[in-house]
XYZ file of C-alpha atoms in Angstrom:
398
model
C -1.533 -43.329 12.531
C 1.594 -42.621 14.598
C 2.329 -39.066 15.713
C 5.366 -37.717 17.570
C 5.294 -34.365 19.355
C 8.784 -32.925 19.881
C 10.253 -29.905 21.685
C 7.253 -29.650 23.989
C 6.806 -28.411 27.523
C 4.473 -31.089 28.810
C 1.966 -30.500 31.579
C 0.679 -33.987 32.296
C -1.815 -32.909 35.015
C -0.602 -35.897 37.071
C 1.378 -35.830 40.295
C 4.430 -36.741 38.236
C 7.052 -34.525 36.652
C 6.624 -31.597 34.277
C 8.749 -32.008 31.170
C 10.406 -28.771 30.082
C 11.613 -30.212 26.775
C 9.845 -33.440 26.160
C 8.546 -35.918 23.626
C 5.113 -37.454 23.398
C 4.274 -40.314 21.052
C 0.808 -41.369 19.966
C 0.009 -44.760 18.456
C -3.509 -45.017 17.120
C -5.765 -43.411 19.708
C -3.498 -43.726 22.743
C -0.351 -42.187 24.197
C 2.496 -44.699 23.846
C 5.424 -42.651 25.207
C 6.054 -39.522 27.218
C 9.430 -38.327 28.480
C 12.521 -36.170 27.991
C 14.481 -38.705 25.937
C 13.712 -39.000 22.252
C 12.031 -42.371 21.700
C 12.825 -44.820 18.962
C 9.559 -44.274 17.179
C 8.737 -44.320 13.484
C 6.173 -41.568 13.197
C 3.836 -40.916 10.290
C 3.639 -37.294 11.439
C 6.028 -35.181 13.522
C 4.689 -32.083 15.274
C 7.341 -29.579 16.401
C 5.837 -27.794 19.393
C 8.501 -25.038 19.355
C 8.524 -25.023 23.155
C 4.738 -24.621 23.402
C 2.776 -26.380 26.140
C 1.207 -29.782 25.614
C -1.556 -30.633 28.078
C -4.748 -32.701 28.289
C -7.697 -31.338 26.351
C -10.219 -29.313 28.329
C -13.436 -30.985 29.481
C -16.681 -29.000 29.296
C -18.662 -30.927 31.905
C -22.037 -29.263 31.326
C -23.390 -27.789 28.136
C -26.320 -27.674 25.742
C -24.343 -27.379 22.519
C -27.152 -26.678 20.060
C -28.263 -23.632 22.057
C -25.846 -21.563 19.990
C -28.963 -20.580 18.035
C -30.202 -18.679 21.110
C -27.066 -16.686 21.793
C -28.005 -13.128 22.901
C -31.634 -14.210 23.281
C -33.828 -13.099 26.237
C -31.022 -11.040 27.709
C -31.098 -9.869 31.301
C -33.794 -12.220 32.624
C -33.527 -14.414 35.747
C -33.623 -18.177 35.243
C -37.354 -18.959 35.350
C -38.337 -15.957 33.201
C -35.525 -16.823 30.799
C -36.747 -20.440 30.548
C -40.283 -19.245 29.766
C -38.866 -17.436 26.722
C -36.571 -20.287 25.678
C -39.016 -23.207 25.787
C -41.218 -22.000 22.872
C -38.134 -21.468 20.708
C -36.827 -24.958 21.464
C -40.180 -26.480 20.489
C -39.360 -25.646 16.850
C -36.171 -27.717 16.767
C -35.790 -30.774 14.538
C -33.167 -33.485 14.643
C -31.398 -31.968 11.641
C -31.301 -28.609 13.404
C -29.685 -30.238 16.425
C -27.087 -31.929 14.221
C -25.846 -28.745 12.560
C -26.248 -26.362 15.495
C -24.306 -28.769 17.691
C -21.492 -28.915 15.166
C -21.312 -25.118 15.181
C -20.671 -25.355 18.912
C -18.051 -28.047 18.351
C -16.121 -25.619 16.161
C -15.950 -23.262 19.139
C -14.979 -26.090 21.469
C -11.977 -27.273 19.499
C -10.775 -23.752 18.722
C -10.535 -23.220 22.478
C -9.035 -26.604 23.282
C -12.126 -28.439 24.522
C -11.786 -32.051 23.435
C -14.772 -33.519 25.314
C -18.143 -32.191 26.398
C -21.051 -33.403 28.546
C -24.231 -32.563 26.646
C -27.903 -32.729 27.556
C -30.441 -31.627 24.990
C -33.145 -32.729 22.587
C -32.623 -35.459 19.955
C -29.663 -37.070 21.763
C -29.282 -39.613 18.957
C -28.516 -36.710 16.593
C -26.077 -35.242 19.108
C -24.233 -38.563 19.137
C -24.177 -38.755 15.327
C -22.983 -35.165 15.002
C -20.128 -35.782 17.462
C -18.944 -38.943 15.710
C -19.103 -37.283 12.287
C -17.208 -34.258 13.596
C -14.586 -36.239 15.516
C -15.055 -34.908 19.056
C -15.543 -36.801 22.307
C -19.111 -36.591 23.593
C -20.628 -37.704 26.868
C -24.312 -37.631 26.040
C -27.046 -37.415 28.679
C -30.186 -39.241 27.620
C -33.360 -38.049 29.350
C -36.453 -40.287 29.533
C -39.895 -38.695 29.361
C -42.013 -41.581 30.618
C -42.918 -42.895 27.152
C -42.067 -46.315 25.751
C -40.840 -44.731 22.503
C -38.207 -42.622 24.302
C -37.158 -45.506 26.506
C -36.604 -47.736 23.479
C -34.518 -45.038 21.772
C -32.395 -44.650 24.902
C -31.818 -48.367 25.345
C -30.979 -48.779 21.643
C -28.397 -46.001 21.949
C -26.959 -47.521 25.134
C -26.584 -50.894 23.452
C -24.877 -49.183 20.516
C -22.367 -47.075 22.446
C -22.015 -48.115 26.076
C -19.587 -51.011 25.687
C -17.650 -49.694 22.707
C -14.329 -47.888 22.682
C -15.639 -44.913 20.737
C -16.152 -41.151 20.891
C -19.626 -41.329 22.477
C -20.411 -42.360 26.035
C -24.117 -42.423 26.939
C -25.298 -41.365 30.404
C -28.699 -41.083 32.063
C -30.412 -38.184 33.804
C -33.260 -35.698 33.691
C -33.670 -31.949 33.378
C -34.511 -31.012 36.968
C -36.641 -31.990 39.944
C -39.147 -29.243 39.169
C -39.768 -30.401 35.579
C -39.692 -34.203 35.999
C -42.938 -36.153 36.286
C -43.249 -39.532 37.989
C -42.986 -41.498 34.740
C -39.694 -39.791 33.915
C -38.292 -40.454 37.386
C -39.252 -44.134 37.247
C -37.569 -44.570 33.863
C -34.420 -42.815 35.077
C -34.293 -45.148 38.052
C -34.849 -48.373 36.108
C -32.438 -47.493 33.264
C -29.732 -46.401 35.716
C -30.158 -49.702 37.557
C -30.193 -51.812 34.382
C -26.928 -50.325 33.101
C -25.419 -49.480 36.540
C -25.045 -45.831 35.629
C -24.640 -42.615 37.609
C -27.415 -40.024 37.362
C -26.983 -36.308 36.645
C -29.392 -33.369 36.624
C -29.568 -29.634 37.285
C -29.395 -29.300 41.066
C -29.928 -26.311 43.376
C -29.305 -23.705 40.696
C -31.479 -21.127 42.472
C -32.750 -20.648 45.997
C -36.257 -20.666 44.550
C -35.678 -24.175 43.210
C -34.483 -25.434 46.599
C -37.350 -23.819 48.504
C -39.896 -25.179 46.039
C -38.495 -28.701 46.282
C -38.615 -28.603 50.082
C -42.322 -27.716 49.873
C -43.113 -30.321 47.187
C -41.046 -33.182 48.568
C -41.867 -33.244 52.273
C -38.921 -31.180 53.444
C -36.291 -32.669 51.129
C -33.805 -30.595 49.134
C -33.232 -31.560 45.476
C -30.148 -33.556 46.523
C -31.991 -35.358 49.305
C -34.843 -36.095 46.904
C -32.458 -37.664 44.369
C -30.852 -39.710 47.099
C -34.261 -40.881 48.351
C -34.996 -42.274 44.865
C -31.729 -44.206 44.824
C -30.335 -42.132 41.957
C -26.850 -41.947 43.502
C -26.440 -45.718 43.870
C -23.818 -45.723 41.108
C -22.583 -42.155 41.597
C -23.375 -39.041 39.590
C -23.958 -35.504 40.746
C -25.380 -32.235 39.603
C -24.963 -29.173 37.452
C -24.654 -25.736 39.095
C -25.011 -26.746 42.780
C -24.999 -23.140 44.019
C -27.313 -23.649 46.986
C -26.286 -27.000 48.443
C -27.290 -27.334 52.080
C -24.838 -28.604 54.687
C -26.591 -31.970 54.560
C -26.310 -31.975 50.760
C -22.587 -31.388 51.008
C -22.199 -34.296 53.415
C -24.038 -36.535 50.932
C -21.802 -35.364 48.075
C -18.719 -36.154 50.151
C -19.936 -39.552 51.355
C -20.980 -40.728 47.907
C -18.128 -39.117 45.916
C -20.563 -37.134 43.799
C -19.539 -34.461 41.306
C -20.347 -30.770 41.415
C -20.280 -29.203 37.942
C -20.096 -25.452 38.357
C -20.921 -22.985 35.565
C -19.638 -19.566 36.736
C -20.340 -17.655 33.509
C -23.916 -18.861 33.119
C -24.752 -18.338 36.780
C -23.368 -14.818 36.597
C -25.397 -13.923 33.493
C -28.666 -15.332 34.850
C -28.015 -13.736 38.254
C -28.430 -17.115 39.950
C -25.674 -16.479 42.458
C -22.133 -17.794 42.875
C -21.293 -21.343 43.867
C -19.056 -21.356 46.972
C -16.294 -23.320 45.296
C -13.718 -22.344 47.922
C -15.877 -23.956 50.589
C -16.449 -27.033 48.468
C -12.717 -27.268 47.709
C -11.785 -26.993 51.391
C -14.241 -29.787 52.154
C -12.607 -31.945 49.448
C -15.741 -32.077 47.308
C -15.036 -32.837 43.664
C -15.655 -29.846 41.398
C -15.656 -29.796 37.604
C -16.546 -26.896 35.313
C -18.883 -26.338 32.380
C -20.010 -23.450 30.229
C -23.725 -24.316 30.116
C -25.371 -23.394 26.792
C -24.442 -20.372 24.678
C -27.793 -18.774 25.430
C -27.135 -18.484 29.156
C -23.424 -17.908 28.643
C -22.267 -15.946 25.616
C -18.970 -17.840 25.625
C -18.215 -21.542 25.210
C -14.613 -20.997 26.296
C -13.407 -23.184 29.135
C -10.455 -20.824 29.646
C -12.972 -18.123 30.551
C -14.802 -20.469 32.921
C -11.568 -21.380 34.688
C -10.593 -17.726 35.018
C -14.021 -16.833 36.429
C -13.707 -19.685 38.919
C -10.296 -18.312 39.913
C -11.499 -14.701 40.203
C -14.443 -15.748 42.378
C -12.281 -18.099 44.476
C -8.737 -16.676 44.567
C -7.693 -18.903 47.463
C -7.927 -22.041 45.306
C -4.498 -22.771 43.753
C -4.288 -22.273 40.004
C -3.321 -25.907 39.452
C -6.489 -27.048 41.207
C -8.569 -24.750 38.993
C -6.869 -26.333 35.963
C -7.762 -29.743 37.386
C -11.412 -28.674 37.523
C -11.256 -27.951 33.790
C -9.417 -31.146 32.870
C -8.987 -34.088 35.254
C -12.083 -33.533 37.403
C -14.182 -32.931 34.325
C -13.033 -36.221 32.810
C -13.887 -38.056 36.014
C -17.309 -36.391 36.318
C -17.977 -37.422 32.719
C -16.792 -40.975 33.430
C -14.053 -40.867 30.807
C -10.999 -41.363 33.080
C -8.954 -42.623 30.138
C -8.880 -39.014 28.895
C -7.954 -37.260 32.151
C -4.165 -36.843 31.964
C -1.220 -37.170 29.605
C 0.150 -40.566 30.578
C 1.219 -43.703 28.784
C -1.827 -45.756 27.862
C -4.273 -42.853 28.154
C -6.369 -41.575 25.273
C -4.592 -39.071 23.041
C -6.848 -36.083 23.745
C -4.188 -33.391 23.624
C -3.935 -29.663 23.060
C -0.941 -27.464 22.231
C -1.047 -23.998 23.792
C 1.147 -21.028 22.902
C 2.057 -19.648 26.330
C 5.560 -18.755 27.534
C 5.312 -20.545 30.880
C 3.028 -22.682 33.011
C 2.283 -19.824 35.412
C 0.599 -17.763 32.685
C -1.413 -20.680 31.301
C -4.669 -20.184 33.191
C -4.430 -16.430 33.692
C -3.625 -15.385 30.135
C -4.658 -18.054 27.635
C -7.262 -17.093 25.062
C -8.915 -19.559 22.722
C -6.713 -18.247 19.904
C -3.616 -19.425 21.801
C -4.621 -23.045 21.194
C -2.576 -24.022 18.159
C -3.346 -27.725 17.788
C -6.012 -30.134 18.989
C -5.859 -33.925 18.888
C -8.851 -36.070 19.840
C -8.612 -39.852 20.049
C -5.301 -39.698 18.214
C -6.605 -37.652 15.273
C -6.586 -33.995 14.345
C -10.206 -32.942 13.681
C -10.717 -31.459 10.222
C -14.363 -30.358 9.998
C -15.869 -28.570 7.009
C -16.195 -25.250 8.810
C -17.768 -23.353 5.919
C -20.549 -25.928 5.481
C -21.230 -26.149 9.218
C -21.504 -22.381 9.604
C -23.717 -22.058 6.514
C -26.116 -24.715 7.793
C -26.193 -23.396 11.353
C -26.630 -19.766 10.289
C -29.539 -20.602 7.997
C -31.244 -22.641 10.703
C -30.693 -19.960 13.332
C -32.305 -17.327 11.108
C -35.337 -19.520 10.494
C -35.743 -20.608 14.128
C -35.553 -17.027 15.375
C -37.799 -15.559 12.680
């Protein structure tokens, strides 16, 4: 399939030029041309952008997609009380539930211009299948539990996806320091070493978590504990990272680790606010995620970027956009999808905004008029997905 976008204002998210009236050609799954001169290109499909903005798809660098079934559940509770209400509900989930509930979230992602997401949840094999069937890029965190059965599933999935050029990239990690037993930690370590993978987990989301870890782990913060286990040998990072100590921040800088901040979720759960301005000034790498729909009513990355801007007005708007695009792609280890450049993956969105200055401040999900992922325009069966997810939500919450 060959597609040519014409009459586009192109925001490449590189250090190169912005094209005010440009052309972008896609051959198969990759970008084959970008510039102001019309290419000699025999396209199967021509998309007239009518002076709309073309830019890289947004990257949701931390989410639990299937948690759409718990939207508006256990409202107003702090994190640990909220988790105590959520865990019994999650115990009911089946693989089929995960498949359809995840796809309901994917509908929200693409409507808002999110072309890739970093998921961690139950039945990761079903998450991978649902993403491939839907046609969306998925970085999928597999979490060992210390059993041979889970380890075999994880290694089978890694062998299936890790070295393929496909929509799914498997990663390794665990839920959090305070929920991981020794068997889980040993499996994370050995699998990360076997496949030379970075490790991700929830890190320093609350002060209570940090204080508890210091007591449990002989004075070590969650970051120091991960480092002591060798989990950062091949990179990685953490989700939330609100309460990083000064020593933690030095470790993140030295090892080029990724902070994935979730402003909306942290605000709803009253966890606190990550000091992104401080992290940015210290040249730490920050990406953004929505977290699940239960702890954040919205799965919109435009909202997350605006919240990050409102909480940190000294960070330039372009750098906030980078957090939602380029940095997210790098945190997710899909650098081929980070920018609009020749040879990069064709993960592209078309946004109806009059100028670049208004892009972050004013864009709503409804302003996204086209989404291309891996060179294709997703065409899911929305009615079937919503029917399946609604029926399962009613049963799970009954």
